[in-house]
Short mmCIF file of C-alpha atoms and ligand atoms in Angstrom, two decimals:
data_model
loop_
_atom_site.label_atom_id
_atom_site.label_comp_id
_atom_site.label_asym_id
_atom_site.label_seq_id
_atom_site.Cartn_x
_atom_site.Cartn_y
_atom_site.Cartn_z
CA MET A 1 6.55 5.25 -29.46
CA ARG A 2 5.21 2.16 -31.34
CA ILE A 3 5.63 -1.16 -29.50
CA ASP A 4 7.10 -3.66 -32.02
CA ARG A 5 7.46 -6.60 -29.58
CA LEU A 6 6.82 -7.74 -26.13
CA GLU A 7 8.58 -10.74 -24.53
CA LEU A 8 8.01 -12.70 -21.40
CA ARG A 9 10.67 -15.00 -20.02
CA GLU A 10 10.55 -17.23 -16.94
CA LEU A 11 13.64 -18.36 -15.06
CA PRO A 12 13.86 -20.32 -11.94
CA LEU A 13 16.28 -18.85 -9.21
CA ARG A 14 16.94 -20.08 -5.95
CA LEU A 15 17.29 -17.95 -2.85
CA LYS A 16 20.35 -18.63 -0.69
CA PHE A 17 18.11 -19.36 2.26
CA PRO A 18 14.36 -20.14 2.64
CA PHE A 19 12.44 -16.87 3.27
CA ARG A 20 9.81 -17.47 5.95
CA THR A 21 6.88 -14.99 6.57
CA SER A 22 3.34 -15.32 8.17
CA PHE A 23 2.02 -16.40 4.80
CA GLY A 24 4.33 -18.95 3.66
CA VAL A 25 7.86 -19.92 2.71
CA GLU A 26 9.66 -19.15 -0.51
CA GLN A 27 12.99 -20.33 -1.77
CA ASP A 28 12.61 -21.42 -5.37
CA ARG A 29 11.54 -18.13 -7.02
CA ARG A 30 10.24 -18.16 -10.51
CA ILE A 31 11.49 -14.90 -11.89
CA VAL A 32 9.35 -13.19 -14.69
CA LEU A 33 11.34 -10.69 -16.88
CA ALA A 34 9.34 -8.67 -19.57
CA SER A 35 10.82 -6.75 -22.24
CA LEU A 36 9.06 -4.21 -24.65
CA SER A 37 10.91 -3.25 -27.93
CA SER A 38 10.56 -0.04 -30.20
CA ASP A 39 12.69 1.03 -33.06
CA GLY A 40 15.73 -1.50 -32.02
CA VAL A 41 15.53 -0.26 -28.35
CA THR A 42 14.49 -2.60 -25.60
CA GLY A 43 13.18 -2.02 -22.13
CA LEU A 44 13.27 -4.41 -19.25
CA SER A 45 11.28 -5.18 -16.29
CA GLU A 46 11.06 -7.67 -13.64
CA SER A 47 7.46 -8.83 -12.41
CA VAL A 48 6.79 -9.19 -8.64
CA VAL A 49 4.32 -11.89 -9.00
CA GLY A 50 4.69 -14.68 -6.48
CA GLU A 51 4.85 -18.46 -6.95
CA PHE A 52 1.67 -18.80 -4.82
CA PRO A 53 -0.99 -16.24 -3.84
CA GLY A 54 0.08 -15.64 -0.26
CA TYR A 55 0.90 -12.13 -0.32
CA ALA A 56 -1.52 -11.16 -3.10
CA TYR A 57 -3.82 -13.14 -5.41
CA GLU A 58 -1.68 -12.68 -8.33
CA THR A 59 0.76 -15.46 -9.34
CA VAL A 60 3.31 -16.12 -12.35
CA GLU A 61 0.37 -18.03 -13.99
CA THR A 62 -2.21 -15.34 -13.57
CA ALA A 63 -0.08 -12.62 -14.85
CA TRP A 64 1.12 -14.79 -17.63
CA HIS A 65 -2.42 -15.46 -18.70
CA VAL A 66 -3.59 -11.88 -18.27
CA ILE A 67 -0.51 -10.46 -20.21
CA ARG A 68 -0.79 -12.81 -23.04
CA ASP A 69 -4.60 -13.10 -23.59
CA PHE A 70 -5.60 -9.45 -22.63
CA MET A 71 -2.64 -7.02 -22.64
CA ALA A 72 -0.29 -8.00 -25.48
CA PRO A 73 -3.09 -7.78 -28.18
CA ARG A 74 -3.73 -4.13 -27.25
CA ILE A 75 0.02 -3.22 -26.73
CA VAL A 76 1.96 -4.85 -29.66
CA GLY A 77 1.67 -2.80 -32.90
CA HIS A 78 0.11 0.24 -30.87
CA SER A 79 1.96 3.55 -29.84
CA PHE A 80 1.84 5.08 -26.42
CA ALA A 81 3.34 8.55 -25.91
CA THR A 82 3.11 8.61 -22.29
CA ALA A 83 2.80 5.77 -19.42
CA GLU A 84 -0.61 7.26 -18.83
CA GLU A 85 -1.84 6.43 -22.40
CA LEU A 86 -0.19 3.02 -21.82
CA MET A 87 -2.34 2.58 -18.76
CA GLN A 88 -5.34 3.73 -20.17
CA ALA A 89 -5.23 1.11 -22.80
CA LEU A 90 -5.12 -1.54 -19.87
CA SER A 91 -7.70 0.25 -17.54
CA PHE A 92 -10.31 -2.08 -18.69
CA ILE A 93 -8.63 -5.01 -16.74
CA ARG A 94 -9.91 -4.61 -13.13
CA GLY A 95 -7.06 -5.44 -10.85
CA HIS A 96 -3.89 -7.50 -11.61
CA ASP A 97 -1.77 -4.55 -10.65
CA MET A 98 1.43 -6.61 -10.68
CA ALA A 99 0.95 -7.89 -14.22
CA LYS A 100 0.13 -4.28 -15.22
CA ALA A 101 3.26 -3.02 -13.71
CA THR A 102 5.38 -5.74 -15.38
CA ILE A 103 4.51 -4.06 -18.74
CA GLU A 104 4.45 -0.50 -17.32
CA MET A 105 7.84 -0.65 -15.75
CA ALA A 106 9.39 -2.08 -18.97
CA TRP A 107 7.71 0.84 -20.84
CA TRP A 108 9.83 3.28 -18.52
CA ASP A 109 12.83 1.71 -18.95
CA LEU A 110 12.44 1.47 -22.90
CA ARG A 111 11.57 5.42 -22.69
CA ALA A 112 14.43 6.21 -20.67
CA ARG A 113 16.83 4.37 -22.92
CA GLN A 114 15.41 6.02 -25.94
CA LEU A 115 16.14 9.28 -24.37
CA GLY A 116 19.44 8.17 -23.08
CA VAL A 117 18.81 9.33 -19.44
CA PRO A 118 18.84 7.25 -16.24
CA LEU A 119 15.36 6.11 -15.07
CA PHE A 120 15.57 8.20 -11.86
CA GLU A 121 15.71 11.33 -14.00
CA LEU A 122 12.63 10.40 -15.98
CA LEU A 123 10.80 9.64 -12.57
CA GLY A 124 11.71 13.10 -11.10
CA GLY A 125 14.22 11.87 -8.64
CA THR A 126 17.69 13.10 -7.57
CA ASP A 127 20.78 11.01 -7.67
CA ARG A 128 21.72 10.23 -4.22
CA PRO A 129 23.05 7.38 -2.02
CA ILE A 130 20.02 5.09 -0.74
CA PRO A 131 19.96 4.10 2.58
CA VAL A 132 19.03 0.55 3.02
CA GLY A 133 17.71 -1.86 5.71
CA ILE A 134 17.27 -5.61 5.74
CA SER A 135 14.17 -7.86 6.16
CA LEU A 136 14.83 -10.92 8.18
CA GLY A 137 12.47 -13.90 7.73
CA ILE A 138 10.98 -15.92 10.58
CA GLN A 139 13.87 -18.19 12.17
CA ASP A 140 13.96 -21.31 14.06
CA SER A 141 15.21 -19.91 17.21
CA VAL A 142 15.36 -16.49 19.02
CA GLU A 143 19.17 -16.90 19.09
CA GLU A 144 19.49 -17.29 15.33
CA THR A 145 17.31 -14.24 14.95
CA VAL A 146 19.63 -12.22 17.26
CA GLU A 147 22.87 -13.37 15.43
CA LEU A 148 21.32 -12.44 11.94
CA ALA A 149 20.30 -9.08 13.44
CA ARG A 150 23.77 -8.56 14.89
CA ALA A 151 25.39 -9.65 11.67
CA SER A 152 23.04 -7.20 9.43
CA VAL A 153 23.97 -4.35 11.72
CA GLU A 154 27.66 -4.99 11.56
CA GLN A 155 27.34 -5.27 7.75
CA GLY A 156 26.05 -1.73 7.91
CA TYR A 157 22.25 -2.10 7.42
CA ASN A 158 20.39 1.02 8.60
CA ARG A 159 17.44 -1.04 9.62
CA VAL A 160 16.44 -4.31 10.90
CA LYS A 161 13.02 -5.68 10.14
CA LEU A 162 11.76 -9.01 11.79
CA LYS A 163 8.87 -10.93 10.30
CA ILE A 164 6.48 -11.80 12.95
CA GLU A 165 3.42 -14.00 13.37
CA PRO A 166 1.23 -15.09 16.41
CA GLY A 167 3.63 -17.15 18.37
CA TRP A 168 6.76 -15.38 17.14
CA ASP A 169 6.56 -11.71 18.08
CA LEU A 170 7.46 -10.54 21.54
CA ALA A 171 10.30 -12.90 22.24
CA PRO A 172 12.18 -12.30 19.24
CA VAL A 173 11.74 -8.65 19.27
CA ALA A 174 12.61 -8.45 23.02
CA ALA A 175 15.77 -10.24 22.36
CA VAL A 176 16.93 -8.37 19.27
CA ARG A 177 16.28 -5.04 21.07
CA ALA A 178 18.06 -6.11 24.18
CA ALA A 179 21.13 -7.28 22.11
CA LEU A 180 20.98 -3.97 19.93
CA PRO A 181 19.44 -1.15 21.90
CA GLY A 182 20.42 1.60 19.48
CA ILE A 183 19.21 0.28 16.05
CA SER A 184 16.13 1.14 14.14
CA LEU A 185 14.00 -1.92 14.63
CA THR A 186 10.75 -2.94 12.81
CA VAL A 187 8.23 -5.75 12.44
CA ASP A 188 6.27 -7.13 9.72
CA ALA A 189 3.20 -9.18 10.20
CA ASN A 190 2.05 -9.55 6.59
CA SER A 191 -1.62 -9.51 8.01
CA ALA A 192 -1.35 -12.29 10.46
CA TYR A 193 -3.28 -10.50 13.22
CA GLY A 194 -6.81 -9.41 13.91
CA LEU A 195 -8.11 -6.46 16.05
CA THR A 196 -8.76 -8.69 18.96
CA ASP A 197 -4.96 -8.81 19.08
CA ALA A 198 -4.71 -5.03 19.86
CA GLY A 199 -3.84 -5.45 23.31
CA HIS A 200 -1.08 -7.91 22.53
CA LEU A 201 0.36 -5.74 19.76
CA ALA A 202 0.36 -2.90 22.25
CA GLN A 203 2.96 -4.75 24.16
CA LEU A 204 5.34 -3.99 21.42
CA ASP A 205 5.24 -0.45 22.17
CA GLU A 206 7.98 -0.75 24.86
CA PHE A 207 10.51 -1.65 22.28
CA GLY A 208 10.75 1.58 20.58
CA LEU A 209 9.91 0.25 16.97
CA THR A 210 10.26 2.45 14.14
CA TYR A 211 6.95 0.98 12.82
CA ILE A 212 4.85 -2.19 12.69
CA GLU A 213 4.24 -3.08 9.16
CA GLN A 214 0.82 -4.45 8.01
CA PRO A 215 -0.45 -6.08 11.11
CA LEU A 216 -4.12 -6.54 10.10
CA ALA A 217 -6.06 -7.86 6.98
CA TYR A 218 -4.57 -7.26 3.52
CA ASN A 219 -7.92 -5.58 2.45
CA ASP A 220 -8.42 -3.60 5.41
CA ILE A 221 -7.98 0.11 6.46
CA LEU A 222 -10.50 0.62 9.01
CA ASP A 223 -9.43 -1.81 11.62
CA HIS A 224 -5.93 -0.49 11.18
CA ALA A 225 -7.34 2.94 11.98
CA THR A 226 -8.74 1.45 15.25
CA LEU A 227 -5.56 -0.42 15.91
CA GLN A 228 -3.68 2.86 15.45
CA ARG A 229 -5.57 4.58 18.13
CA GLN A 230 -4.73 1.86 20.53
CA ILE A 231 -0.82 1.74 20.09
CA ARG A 232 1.75 4.21 20.17
CA THR A 233 3.93 2.44 17.68
CA ALA A 234 3.46 3.85 14.04
CA ILE A 235 1.56 1.40 11.54
CA CYS A 236 3.29 1.08 8.21
CA LEU A 237 0.87 -0.07 5.64
CA ASP A 238 2.06 -2.53 2.84
CA GLU A 239 -0.57 -4.94 1.38
CA SER A 240 -3.56 -2.59 1.77
CA ILE A 241 -2.24 0.37 -0.40
CA HIS A 242 -2.75 -0.17 -4.25
CA SER A 243 -3.33 3.36 -5.41
CA ALA A 244 -3.05 6.88 -4.70
CA SER A 245 -6.62 6.89 -3.58
CA ASP A 246 -6.12 3.84 -1.18
CA ALA A 247 -3.02 5.97 0.26
CA ARG A 248 -5.39 9.16 0.48
CA LYS A 249 -8.37 7.25 2.41
CA ALA A 250 -5.79 5.24 4.69
CA LEU A 251 -3.83 8.45 5.69
CA SER A 252 -7.18 10.30 6.00
CA ILE A 253 -8.42 8.02 8.71
CA GLN A 254 -5.08 7.57 10.20
CA ALA A 255 -4.87 3.86 9.35
CA GLY A 256 -1.11 4.19 9.68
CA ARG A 257 1.53 6.94 9.43
CA ILE A 258 4.15 5.26 6.98
CA ILE A 259 3.63 3.46 3.64
CA ASN A 260 5.86 0.77 2.27
CA LEU A 261 5.79 1.57 -1.57
CA LYS A 262 6.24 -1.27 -3.89
CA VAL A 263 5.85 -0.40 -7.60
CA GLY A 264 4.54 -3.85 -8.54
CA ARG A 265 1.92 -3.85 -5.90
CA VAL A 266 0.38 -0.32 -6.98
CA GLY A 267 0.61 -1.24 -10.85
CA GLY A 268 3.53 0.61 -11.90
CA PHE A 269 5.75 3.81 -11.67
CA ARG A 270 3.14 6.20 -12.70
CA ALA A 271 0.82 5.02 -9.89
CA ALA A 272 3.88 4.79 -7.37
CA LEU A 273 4.44 8.55 -8.21
CA ALA A 274 0.99 9.40 -7.30
CA VAL A 275 1.16 7.48 -4.02
CA HIS A 276 4.45 9.23 -3.47
CA ASP A 277 2.72 12.43 -3.86
CA VAL A 278 -0.43 11.67 -1.71
CA ALA A 279 1.89 10.49 1.24
CA GLN A 280 3.96 13.63 0.86
CA SER A 281 1.03 16.00 1.18
CA PHE A 282 0.05 14.10 4.28
CA GLY A 283 3.53 14.44 5.62
CA ALA A 284 3.75 10.64 5.78
CA PRO A 285 7.22 9.25 4.86
CA LEU A 286 7.59 6.26 2.50
CA TRP A 287 10.09 3.65 1.93
CA CYS A 288 10.78 1.40 -0.92
CA GLY A 289 9.65 -2.32 -0.23
CA GLY A 290 11.19 -5.54 -1.73
CA MET A 291 9.74 -8.62 -3.10
CA LEU A 292 12.91 -10.95 -3.19
CA GLU A 293 13.61 -9.55 -6.56
CA SER A 294 16.61 -10.18 -8.78
CA GLY A 295 19.07 -7.36 -9.57
CA VAL A 296 16.68 -6.35 -12.30
CA GLY A 297 13.81 -5.37 -10.05
CA ARG A 298 16.15 -4.40 -7.33
CA ALA A 299 17.69 -1.58 -9.77
CA ALA A 300 14.30 -0.14 -10.64
CA ASN A 301 13.42 -0.02 -7.02
CA LEU A 302 16.60 2.02 -6.23
CA HIS A 303 15.93 4.57 -9.05
CA LEU A 304 12.33 5.03 -7.30
CA SER A 305 13.98 5.49 -4.07
CA THR A 306 15.63 8.60 -5.19
CA LEU A 307 12.22 10.40 -4.93
CA PRO A 308 12.19 13.05 -1.96
CA ASN A 309 9.52 11.43 0.22
CA PHE A 310 11.48 8.21 0.56
CA ARG A 311 12.74 9.09 4.13
CA LEU A 312 13.23 5.66 5.54
CA PRO A 313 15.72 2.81 4.49
CA GLY A 314 14.12 0.50 2.14
CA ASP A 315 14.18 -3.36 1.57
CA THR A 316 16.68 -2.76 -1.10
CA SER A 317 19.52 -4.81 0.31
CA SER A 318 22.55 -6.28 -1.48
CA SER A 319 21.89 -8.56 -4.41
CA SER A 320 24.48 -10.97 -2.93
CA ARG A 321 22.45 -11.47 0.09
CA TYR A 322 19.71 -13.27 -2.10
CA TRP A 323 21.53 -14.95 -4.88
CA ASP A 324 24.74 -16.82 -5.45
CA GLN A 325 24.45 -15.63 -9.12
CA ASP A 326 22.29 -12.67 -10.09
CA LEU A 327 20.80 -12.12 -13.52
CA ILE A 328 22.69 -8.95 -13.83
CA ASN A 329 26.35 -8.20 -14.66
CA GLU A 330 26.87 -5.26 -12.36
CA PRO A 331 27.22 -5.81 -8.49
CA LEU A 332 24.42 -4.42 -6.70
CA GLU A 333 25.75 -4.10 -3.12
CA ALA A 334 25.12 -2.00 -0.10
CA VAL A 335 28.33 -0.54 1.12
CA ASN A 336 28.02 1.01 4.60
CA GLY A 337 24.49 0.74 4.46
CA VAL A 338 23.77 2.47 1.25
CA GLN A 339 23.24 1.41 -2.23
CA ARG A 340 24.31 3.74 -5.22
CA VAL A 341 21.72 4.07 -8.00
CA PRO A 342 22.94 1.90 -10.74
CA GLN A 343 23.93 3.85 -13.94
CA SER A 344 26.01 1.68 -16.25
CA GLY A 345 23.71 2.81 -19.01
CA PRO A 346 20.40 4.77 -19.36
CA GLY A 347 17.23 3.24 -17.97
CA ILE A 348 17.42 1.05 -14.99
CA GLY A 349 21.42 1.22 -15.41
CA VAL A 350 22.09 -2.65 -15.17
CA THR A 351 22.64 -5.12 -17.96
CA LEU A 352 21.47 -8.74 -17.97
CA ASN A 353 24.10 -11.55 -17.95
CA GLN A 354 22.70 -12.80 -21.28
CA GLU A 355 24.46 -16.07 -21.52
CA TYR A 356 23.29 -17.06 -18.08
CA VAL A 357 19.60 -15.81 -18.67
CA GLU A 358 19.27 -17.91 -21.85
CA ARG A 359 20.77 -20.83 -20.06
CA ILE A 360 18.51 -20.92 -17.15
CA THR A 361 15.28 -19.73 -18.97
CA THR A 362 12.37 -22.11 -18.97
CA ARG A 363 9.84 -20.62 -20.77
CA VAL A 364 9.80 -17.68 -23.39
CA GLU A 365 6.87 -16.44 -25.21
CA ALA A 366 6.92 -13.27 -27.47
CA TRP A 367 4.30 -11.20 -29.42
O1 OSB B 401 6.10 -7.85 3.26
O2 OSB B 401 7.66 -6.71 2.55
C1 OSB B 401 7.21 -7.81 2.61
C2 OSB B 401 9.18 -10.45 0.79
C3 OSB B 401 8.14 -11.13 -0.05
C4 OSB B 401 6.91 -10.56 0.07
C5 OSB B 401 6.54 -9.60 0.96
C6 OSB B 401 7.42 -8.94 1.51
C7 OSB B 401 8.90 -9.41 1.65
C8 OSB B 401 10.00 -8.82 2.43
C9 OSB B 401 11.35 -9.00 1.96
O3 OSB B 401 9.83 -8.35 3.29
C10 OSB B 401 11.83 -7.99 1.19
C11 OSB B 401 13.11 -7.98 0.38
O4 OSB B 401 14.19 -8.23 0.87
O5 OSB B 401 13.04 -8.05 -0.81
MG1 MG B 402 5.59 -6.01 4.09
#
């Protein structure tokens, strides 16, 4: 399959609410869409690069630079029969997994559209309802947190995740647990703690959390293994896992028992499938993470979530939770806590609202 054209497009999209984590606040997203065309068929992807290097070192600008200056010349005009071949052509670039995933995910959508099959089929998944959870940012008060958690459970979400940081942990967790004793409750620290906080984090054990997500450094697995021996609550790794090899090492030393899998973070679907298989071989469940995507990225995440080892609710909540107007025509809504895999066509199964996308685009570059 010869790639005739690669296009990058940037669109500002404002979240309905500021989303606060231990690494910063996001509200004005800079969405990056990529498309790859071959023989009149076009595949689409959404990048998960951030506005600032808080979650990872990549940003909209680094991805644009790396794709324009190093990837485009090796992709456009070249043929790739498999995702493996495509990634081989990009393997000389160290890191920049989110930028790589931007290209790779568009390749998979293009391939699925050429074959006329839904993406999940090409990935090896099975069409099934996807149970979803919700990730609640750091709020101004414990009362607001409890109200948001309560509303989320009423809407049917299967799991509530609270963002935490030092000074905002035990109090909101205790209050939500007291108000909603039966729910699956989790926390996500986004690397805000150190091993010296082990005693403090162990106090979370009494709240029966399903897991604590990425408590320690983004580039660490060893301290996570030490911490996991000191707390009962399962550790779920997010920022630390960039490849199947990372997953193998982390699970081997029991740095955690669960992985939050984000396609963008690991460099694409091919890597995500490899992480999936490693986790499965260790008996470690996965769930699909989110990066405040528009419906384009959210649709791709739902297709990935059809693989068998996605055994916990993902951060794949309703599009309408984030956006007044999404970029896609189809609603992407959780009903009774589950999302259907979008299939209004082959590939990721959603269509762009072209008129809206054109109108709000601030930058386009094509090769
Ligand atoms: O750590 O999972 C995370 C959002 C941005 C960056 C990192 C994370 C998150 C979320 C929200 O938790 C997930 C979502 O609802 O899209
Ligand atoms: Mg996380």
